[in-house]
Amino acid sequence: MFAYLKGAFTLKTPTVVHIDVHGVGYEVQVSLNTYSKIQSLNEGTLFTHLLVREDAHILYGFFDRHEKDVFLHLLSVSGVGASTARMMLSSLQADEVVRAILSGNEGLLESVKGIGKKTAQRIVLELRDKLAKSPVEANISMLNHNSLELDALTAMTALGIARNAAESAIKKARQNSTEFTEVQELIKAALKCL
């Protein structure tokens, strides 16, 4: 229902944020990772998901779409509720969660409070194939956590280039020149390396 909210942060706690959007205050549940990214901001955008339950409507907010996508994937697993998904995204970065699922690292998932062995196995079993085919996986890269590289990788995979080939081409382009300031420059150089 709400794709995102953009406005002033009137209250910020590690679990709840109040955001004023043109005079309307929204209470939004957030992960610790989102809180750490908005902690120093007075205003901004939160990508949201409205969870409708019998007894409440709860709005969850995320600093970026990637974290929201991972949250929604986790909700699709039987036995994983919103509180558990938020706990996972508070304990681990969204990329770490996806990487753990793709590599079958159940131990890392179990390290999150409230996640037992069976739940970790179920998460890996139910999400591994979905994430391998999903655009969410495009954000997971062996490249350094460089947003320029991640943007280029996302764009190249959207063009239909295999993720491994795109990653390799980006690395080669970076080796040839590290002076990229625009994502378009990096993509053009990487395409020449294919």
PDB file of C-alpha atoms in Angstrom:
ATOM      1  CA  MET A   1       0.000   0.000   0.000  1.00  0.00           C
ATOM      2  CA  PHE A   2       2.776   2.457   0.946  1.00  0.00           C
ATOM      3  CA  ALA A   3       5.885   2.071  -1.225  1.00  0.00           C
ATOM      4  CA  TYR A   4       7.909   4.627   0.712  1.00  0.00           C
ATOM      5  CA  LEU A   5       7.614   7.591   3.061  1.00  0.00           C
ATOM      6  CA  LYS A   6       9.656  10.760   2.624  1.00  0.00           C
ATOM      7  CA  GLY A   7       9.759  13.376   5.335  1.00  0.00           C
ATOM      8  CA  ALA A   8      11.255  14.604   8.602  1.00  0.00           C
ATOM      9  CA  PHE A   9      12.308  12.154  11.310  1.00  0.00           C
ATOM     10  CA  THR A  10      10.648  13.471  14.466  1.00  0.00           C
ATOM     11  CA  LEU A  11      11.572  10.497  16.674  1.00  0.00           C
ATOM     12  CA  LYS A  12      14.352   7.976  16.162  1.00  0.00           C
ATOM     13  CA  THR A  13      14.944   4.953  18.386  1.00  0.00           C
ATOM     14  CA  PRO A  14      16.748   1.718  17.497  1.00  0.00           C
ATOM     15  CA  THR A  15      13.393   0.026  16.805  1.00  0.00           C
ATOM     16  CA  VAL A  16      10.847   2.755  15.991  1.00  0.00           C
ATOM     17  CA  VAL A  17      10.961   5.913  13.893  1.00  0.00           C
ATOM     18  CA  HIS A  18       8.305   8.607  13.596  1.00  0.00           C
ATOM     19  CA  ILE A  19       8.343  10.289  10.207  1.00  0.00           C
ATOM     20  CA  ASP A  20       6.366  13.453   9.483  1.00  0.00           C
ATOM     21  CA  VAL A  21       5.075  13.486   5.905  1.00  0.00           C
ATOM     22  CA  HIS A  22       3.390  16.835   5.228  1.00  0.00           C
ATOM     23  CA  GLY A  23       1.897  17.017   8.704  1.00  0.00           C
ATOM     24  CA  VAL A  24       0.957  13.356   9.050  1.00  0.00           C
ATOM     25  CA  GLY A  25       3.075  11.361  11.485  1.00  0.00           C
ATOM     26  CA  TYR A  26       3.751   7.704  10.700  1.00  0.00           C
ATOM     27  CA  GLU A  27       5.145   5.239  13.226  1.00  0.00           C
ATOM     28  CA  VAL A  28       7.528   2.897  11.457  1.00  0.00           C
ATOM     29  CA  GLN A  29       9.245  -0.208  12.834  1.00  0.00           C
ATOM     30  CA  VAL A  30      12.906  -0.361  11.730  1.00  0.00           C
ATOM     31  CA  SER A  31      15.900  -2.672  11.983  1.00  0.00           C
ATOM     32  CA  LEU A  32      19.096  -1.652  13.756  1.00  0.00           C
ATOM     33  CA  ASN A  33      20.824  -1.434  10.376  1.00  0.00           C
ATOM     34  CA  THR A  34      18.280   1.099   9.115  1.00  0.00           C
ATOM     35  CA  TYR A  35      18.480   3.026  12.391  1.00  0.00           C
ATOM     36  CA  SER A  36      22.273   3.266  12.156  1.00  0.00           C
ATOM     37  CA  LYS A  37      21.987   4.698   8.631  1.00  0.00           C
ATOM     38  CA  ILE A  38      19.384   7.352   9.527  1.00  0.00           C
ATOM     39  CA  GLN A  39      20.620   8.134  13.034  1.00  0.00           C
ATOM     40  CA  SER A  40      22.383  11.342  11.972  1.00  0.00           C
ATOM     41  CA  LEU A  41      19.727  12.426   9.445  1.00  0.00           C
ATOM     42  CA  ASN A  42      16.937  14.904  10.159  1.00  0.00           C
ATOM     43  CA  GLU A  43      14.899  13.820   7.149  1.00  0.00           C
ATOM     44  CA  GLY A  44      14.936  11.122   4.520  1.00  0.00           C
ATOM     45  CA  THR A  45      13.120   8.306   2.776  1.00  0.00           C
ATOM     46  CA  LEU A  46      12.126   4.933   4.176  1.00  0.00           C
ATOM     47  CA  PHE A  47      10.950   2.142   1.879  1.00  0.00           C
ATOM     48  CA  THR A  48       7.977   0.591   3.615  1.00  0.00           C
ATOM     49  CA  HIS A  49       5.924  -2.552   3.948  1.00  0.00           C
ATOM     50  CA  LEU A  50       2.514  -2.522   5.626  1.00  0.00           C
ATOM     51  CA  LEU A  51       1.821  -5.705   7.549  1.00  0.00           C
ATOM     52  CA  VAL A  52      -1.891  -6.203   8.181  1.00  0.00           C
ATOM     53  CA  ARG A  53      -2.790  -8.470  11.077  1.00  0.00           C
ATOM     54  CA  GLU A  54      -6.078  -9.199  12.724  1.00  0.00           C
ATOM     55  CA  ASP A  55      -5.217  -6.960  15.672  1.00  0.00           C
ATOM     56  CA  ALA A  56      -2.945  -4.320  14.108  1.00  0.00           C
ATOM     57  CA  HIS A  57      -1.579  -2.620  11.017  1.00  0.00           C
ATOM     58  CA  ILE A  58       2.213  -2.335  11.368  1.00  0.00           C
ATOM     59  CA  LEU A  59       4.426  -0.306   9.074  1.00  0.00           C
ATOM     60  CA  TYR A  60       8.009  -1.528   8.597  1.00  0.00           C
ATOM     61  CA  GLY A  61      10.597   0.811   7.103  1.00  0.00           C
ATOM     62  CA  PHE A  62      13.954   0.215   5.441  1.00  0.00           C
ATOM     63  CA  PHE A  63      16.784   2.501   4.409  1.00  0.00           C
ATOM     64  CA  ASP A  64      17.048   0.886   0.966  1.00  0.00           C
ATOM     65  CA  ARG A  65      15.012  -1.356  -1.327  1.00  0.00           C
ATOM     66  CA  HIS A  66      17.472  -4.223  -0.988  1.00  0.00           C
ATOM     67  CA  GLU A  67      16.835  -4.567   2.759  1.00  0.00           C
ATOM     68  CA  LYS A  68      13.078  -4.388   2.124  1.00  0.00           C
ATOM     69  CA  ASP A  69      13.317  -7.122  -0.539  1.00  0.00           C
ATOM     70  CA  VAL A  70      15.246  -9.399   1.825  1.00  0.00           C
ATOM     71  CA  PHE A  71      12.647  -8.732   4.548  1.00  0.00           C
ATOM     72  CA  LEU A  72       9.817  -9.726   2.185  1.00  0.00           C
ATOM     73  CA  HIS A  73      11.658 -12.897   1.150  1.00  0.00           C
ATOM     74  CA  LEU A  74      12.119 -13.834   4.812  1.00  0.00           C
ATOM     75  CA  LEU A  75       8.398 -13.259   5.477  1.00  0.00           C
ATOM     76  CA  SER A  76       7.573 -15.767   2.745  1.00  0.00           C
ATOM     77  CA  VAL A  77       9.216 -18.576   4.754  1.00  0.00           C
ATOM     78  CA  SER A  78       6.749 -20.552   6.854  1.00  0.00           C
ATOM     79  CA  GLY A  79       7.440 -19.998  10.536  1.00  0.00           C
ATOM     80  CA  VAL A  80       9.286 -16.695  10.014  1.00  0.00           C
ATOM     81  CA  GLY A  81       7.299 -13.674  11.114  1.00  0.00           C
ATOM     82  CA  ALA A  82       7.996  -9.976  10.870  1.00  0.00           C
ATOM     83  CA  SER A  83       9.684  -9.838  14.291  1.00  0.00           C
ATOM     84  CA  THR A  84      12.071 -12.643  13.362  1.00  0.00           C
ATOM     85  CA  ALA A  85      12.826 -11.108   9.965  1.00  0.00           C
ATOM     86  CA  ARG A  86      13.516  -7.734  11.589  1.00  0.00           C
ATOM     87  CA  MET A  87      15.746  -9.414  14.186  1.00  0.00           C
ATOM     88  CA  MET A  88      17.734 -11.052  11.376  1.00  0.00           C
ATOM     89  CA  LEU A  89      18.159  -7.713   9.605  1.00  0.00           C
ATOM     90  CA  SER A  90      19.204  -6.109  12.900  1.00  0.00           C
ATOM     91  CA  SER A  91      21.827  -8.760  13.629  1.00  0.00           C
ATOM     92  CA  LEU A  92      23.166  -9.128  10.071  1.00  0.00           C
ATOM     93  CA  GLN A  93      23.407  -6.869   7.038  1.00  0.00           C
ATOM     94  CA  ALA A  94      20.932  -7.720   4.263  1.00  0.00           C
ATOM     95  CA  ASP A  95      23.847  -8.812   2.040  1.00  0.00           C
ATOM     96  CA  GLU A  96      25.107 -11.147   4.784  1.00  0.00           C
ATOM     97  CA  VAL A  97      21.674 -12.767   5.111  1.00  0.00           C
ATOM     98  CA  VAL A  98      21.435 -13.372   1.357  1.00  0.00           C
ATOM     99  CA  ARG A  99      25.019 -14.612   1.146  1.00  0.00           C
ATOM    100  CA  ALA A 100      24.385 -17.033   4.049  1.00  0.00           C
ATOM    101  CA  ILE A 101      21.246 -18.375   2.343  1.00  0.00           C
ATOM    102  CA  LEU A 102      22.921 -18.778  -1.053  1.00  0.00           C
ATOM    103  CA  SER A 103      25.953 -20.526   0.441  1.00  0.00           C
ATOM    104  CA  GLY A 104      23.861 -22.662   2.821  1.00  0.00           C
ATOM    105  CA  ASN A 105      25.566 -21.164   5.888  1.00  0.00           C
ATOM    106  CA  GLU A 106      22.941 -22.228   8.418  1.00  0.00           C
ATOM    107  CA  GLY A 107      25.343 -21.564  11.305  1.00  0.00           C
ATOM    108  CA  LEU A 108      25.389 -17.846  10.583  1.00  0.00           C
ATOM    109  CA  LEU A 109      21.593 -17.748  10.471  1.00  0.00           C
ATOM    110  CA  GLU A 110      21.430 -19.695  13.754  1.00  0.00           C
ATOM    111  CA  SER A 111      23.630 -17.055  15.385  1.00  0.00           C
ATOM    112  CA  VAL A 112      20.632 -14.692  15.261  1.00  0.00           C
ATOM    113  CA  LYS A 113      18.589 -14.680  18.468  1.00  0.00           C
ATOM    114  CA  GLY A 114      15.384 -16.680  17.992  1.00  0.00           C
ATOM    115  CA  ILE A 115      16.600 -18.680  14.970  1.00  0.00           C
ATOM    116  CA  GLY A 116      17.016 -22.357  15.692  1.00  0.00           C
ATOM    117  CA  LYS A 117      18.525 -25.093  13.561  1.00  0.00           C
ATOM    118  CA  LYS A 118      15.218 -26.108  11.948  1.00  0.00           C
ATOM    119  CA  THR A 119      14.259 -22.517  11.124  1.00  0.00           C
ATOM    120  CA  ALA A 120      17.700 -21.857   9.622  1.00  0.00           C
ATOM    121  CA  GLN A 121      17.391 -25.018   7.502  1.00  0.00           C
ATOM    122  CA  ARG A 122      13.894 -24.002   6.367  1.00  0.00           C
ATOM    123  CA  ILE A 123      15.081 -20.506   5.405  1.00  0.00           C
ATOM    124  CA  VAL A 124      17.913 -21.934   3.296  1.00  0.00           C
ATOM    125  CA  LEU A 125      15.686 -24.613   1.761  1.00  0.00           C
ATOM    126  CA  GLU A 126      12.832 -22.255   0.845  1.00  0.00           C
ATOM    127  CA  LEU A 127      14.862 -19.227  -0.274  1.00  0.00           C
ATOM    128  CA  ARG A 128      18.046 -20.515  -1.900  1.00  0.00           C
ATOM    129  CA  ASP A 129      16.503 -21.090  -5.334  1.00  0.00           C
ATOM    130  CA  LYS A 130      14.314 -17.973  -5.151  1.00  0.00           C
ATOM    131  CA  LEU A 131      17.265 -15.734  -4.319  1.00  0.00           C
ATOM    132  CA  ALA A 132      19.503 -17.326  -6.942  1.00  0.00           C
ATOM    133  CA  LYS A 133      16.950 -16.323  -9.609  1.00  0.00           C
ATOM    134  CA  SER A 134      15.965 -13.011  -8.037  1.00  0.00           C
ATOM    135  CA  PRO A 135      17.286  -9.495  -8.693  1.00  0.00           C
ATOM    136  CA  VAL A 136      18.023  -9.351  -4.943  1.00  0.00           C
ATOM    137  CA  GLU A 137      21.003 -11.558  -5.673  1.00  0.00           C
ATOM    138  CA  ALA A 138      22.394  -8.954  -8.046  1.00  0.00           C
ATOM    139  CA  ASN A 139      23.334  -6.873  -5.020  1.00  0.00           C
ATOM    140  CA  ILE A 140      25.444  -9.692  -3.627  1.00  0.00           C
ATOM    141  CA  SER A 141      28.839  -9.580  -5.103  1.00  0.00           C
ATOM    142  CA  MET A 142      32.361 -10.687  -4.475  1.00  0.00           C
ATOM    143  CA  LEU A 143      33.275  -7.121  -5.401  1.00  0.00           C
ATOM    144  CA  ASN A 144      34.151  -4.750  -2.605  1.00  0.00           C
ATOM    145  CA  HIS A 145      31.151  -2.997  -1.067  1.00  0.00           C
ATOM    146  CA  ASN A 146      31.450  -0.162  -3.556  1.00  0.00           C
ATOM    147  CA  SER A 147      28.099   1.316  -4.523  1.00  0.00           C
ATOM    148  CA  LEU A 148      29.380   2.281  -7.990  1.00  0.00           C
ATOM    149  CA  GLU A 149      30.345  -1.340  -8.663  1.00  0.00           C
ATOM    150  CA  LEU A 150      27.087  -2.666  -7.242  1.00  0.00           C
ATOM    151  CA  ASP A 151      25.063  -0.265  -9.382  1.00  0.00           C
ATOM    152  CA  ALA A 152      27.023  -1.326 -12.463  1.00  0.00           C
ATOM    153  CA  LEU A 153      26.531  -4.999 -11.600  1.00  0.00           C
ATOM    154  CA  THR A 154      22.792  -4.517 -11.118  1.00  0.00           C
ATOM    155  CA  ALA A 155      22.496  -2.694 -14.441  1.00  0.00           C
ATOM    156  CA  MET A 156      24.519  -5.303 -16.334  1.00  0.00           C
ATOM    157  CA  THR A 157      22.489  -8.206 -14.946  1.00  0.00           C
ATOM    158  CA  ALA A 158      19.315  -6.307 -15.834  1.00  0.00           C
ATOM    159  CA  LEU A 159      20.651  -6.198 -19.400  1.00  0.00           C
ATOM    160  CA  GLY A 160      20.740 -10.003 -19.365  1.00  0.00           C
ATOM    161  CA  ILE A 161      24.455 -10.505 -18.733  1.00  0.00           C
ATOM    162  CA  ALA A 162      25.247 -13.395 -16.383  1.00  0.00           C
ATOM    163  CA  ARG A 163      26.202 -12.198 -12.915  1.00  0.00           C
ATOM    164  CA  ASN A 164      29.587 -13.962 -12.880  1.00  0.00           C
ATOM    165  CA  ALA A 165      30.497 -12.566 -16.310  1.00  0.00           C
ATOM    166  CA  ALA A 166      29.391  -9.060 -15.266  1.00  0.00           C
ATOM    167  CA  GLU A 167      31.399  -9.272 -12.030  1.00  0.00           C
ATOM    168  CA  SER A 168      34.485 -10.416 -13.904  1.00  0.00           C
ATOM    169  CA  ALA A 169      34.132  -7.642 -16.493  1.00  0.00           C
ATOM    170  CA  ILE A 170      33.733  -4.988 -13.770  1.00  0.00           C
ATOM    171  CA  LYS A 171      36.863  -6.249 -12.007  1.00  0.00           C
ATOM    172  CA  LYS A 172      38.812  -6.125 -15.286  1.00  0.00           C
ATOM    173  CA  ALA A 173      37.568  -2.601 -16.005  1.00  0.00           C
ATOM    174  CA  ARG A 174      38.597  -1.527 -12.492  1.00  0.00           C
ATOM    175  CA  GLN A 175      42.080  -2.999 -12.997  1.00  0.00           C
ATOM    176  CA  ASN A 176      42.494  -1.032 -16.227  1.00  0.00           C
ATOM    177  CA  SER A 177      41.367   2.236 -14.632  1.00  0.00           C
ATOM    178  CA  THR A 178      40.191   3.146 -11.146  1.00  0.00           C
ATOM    179  CA  GLU A 179      39.127   6.668 -12.094  1.00  0.00           C
ATOM    180  CA  PHE A 180      35.418   5.984 -12.633  1.00  0.00           C
ATOM    181  CA  THR A 181      33.148   8.633 -11.148  1.00  0.00           C
ATOM    182  CA  GLU A 182      29.933   7.741 -12.979  1.00  0.00           C
ATOM    183  CA  VAL A 183      28.266   4.353 -13.144  1.00  0.00           C
ATOM    184  CA  GLN A 184      27.754   4.748 -16.923  1.00  0.00           C
ATOM    185  CA  GLU A 185      31.529   5.036 -17.437  1.00  0.00           C
ATOM    186  CA  LEU A 186      32.128   1.842 -15.468  1.00  0.00           C
ATOM    187  CA  ILE A 187      29.391  -0.043 -17.355  1.00  0.00           C
ATOM    188  CA  LYS A 188      30.772   1.017 -20.748  1.00  0.00           C
ATOM    189  CA  ALA A 189      34.302  -0.023 -19.758  1.00  0.00           C
ATOM    190  CA  ALA A 190      33.027  -3.344 -18.353  1.00  0.00           C
ATOM    191  CA  LEU A 191      31.049  -4.087 -21.521  1.00  0.00           C
ATOM    192  CA  LYS A 192      34.272  -3.709 -23.516  1.00  0.00           C
ATOM    193  CA  CYS A 193      35.895  -6.332 -21.241  1.00  0.00           C
ATOM    194  CA  LEU A 194      33.269  -8.995 -21.974  1.00  0.00           C
TER     195      LEU A 194
END
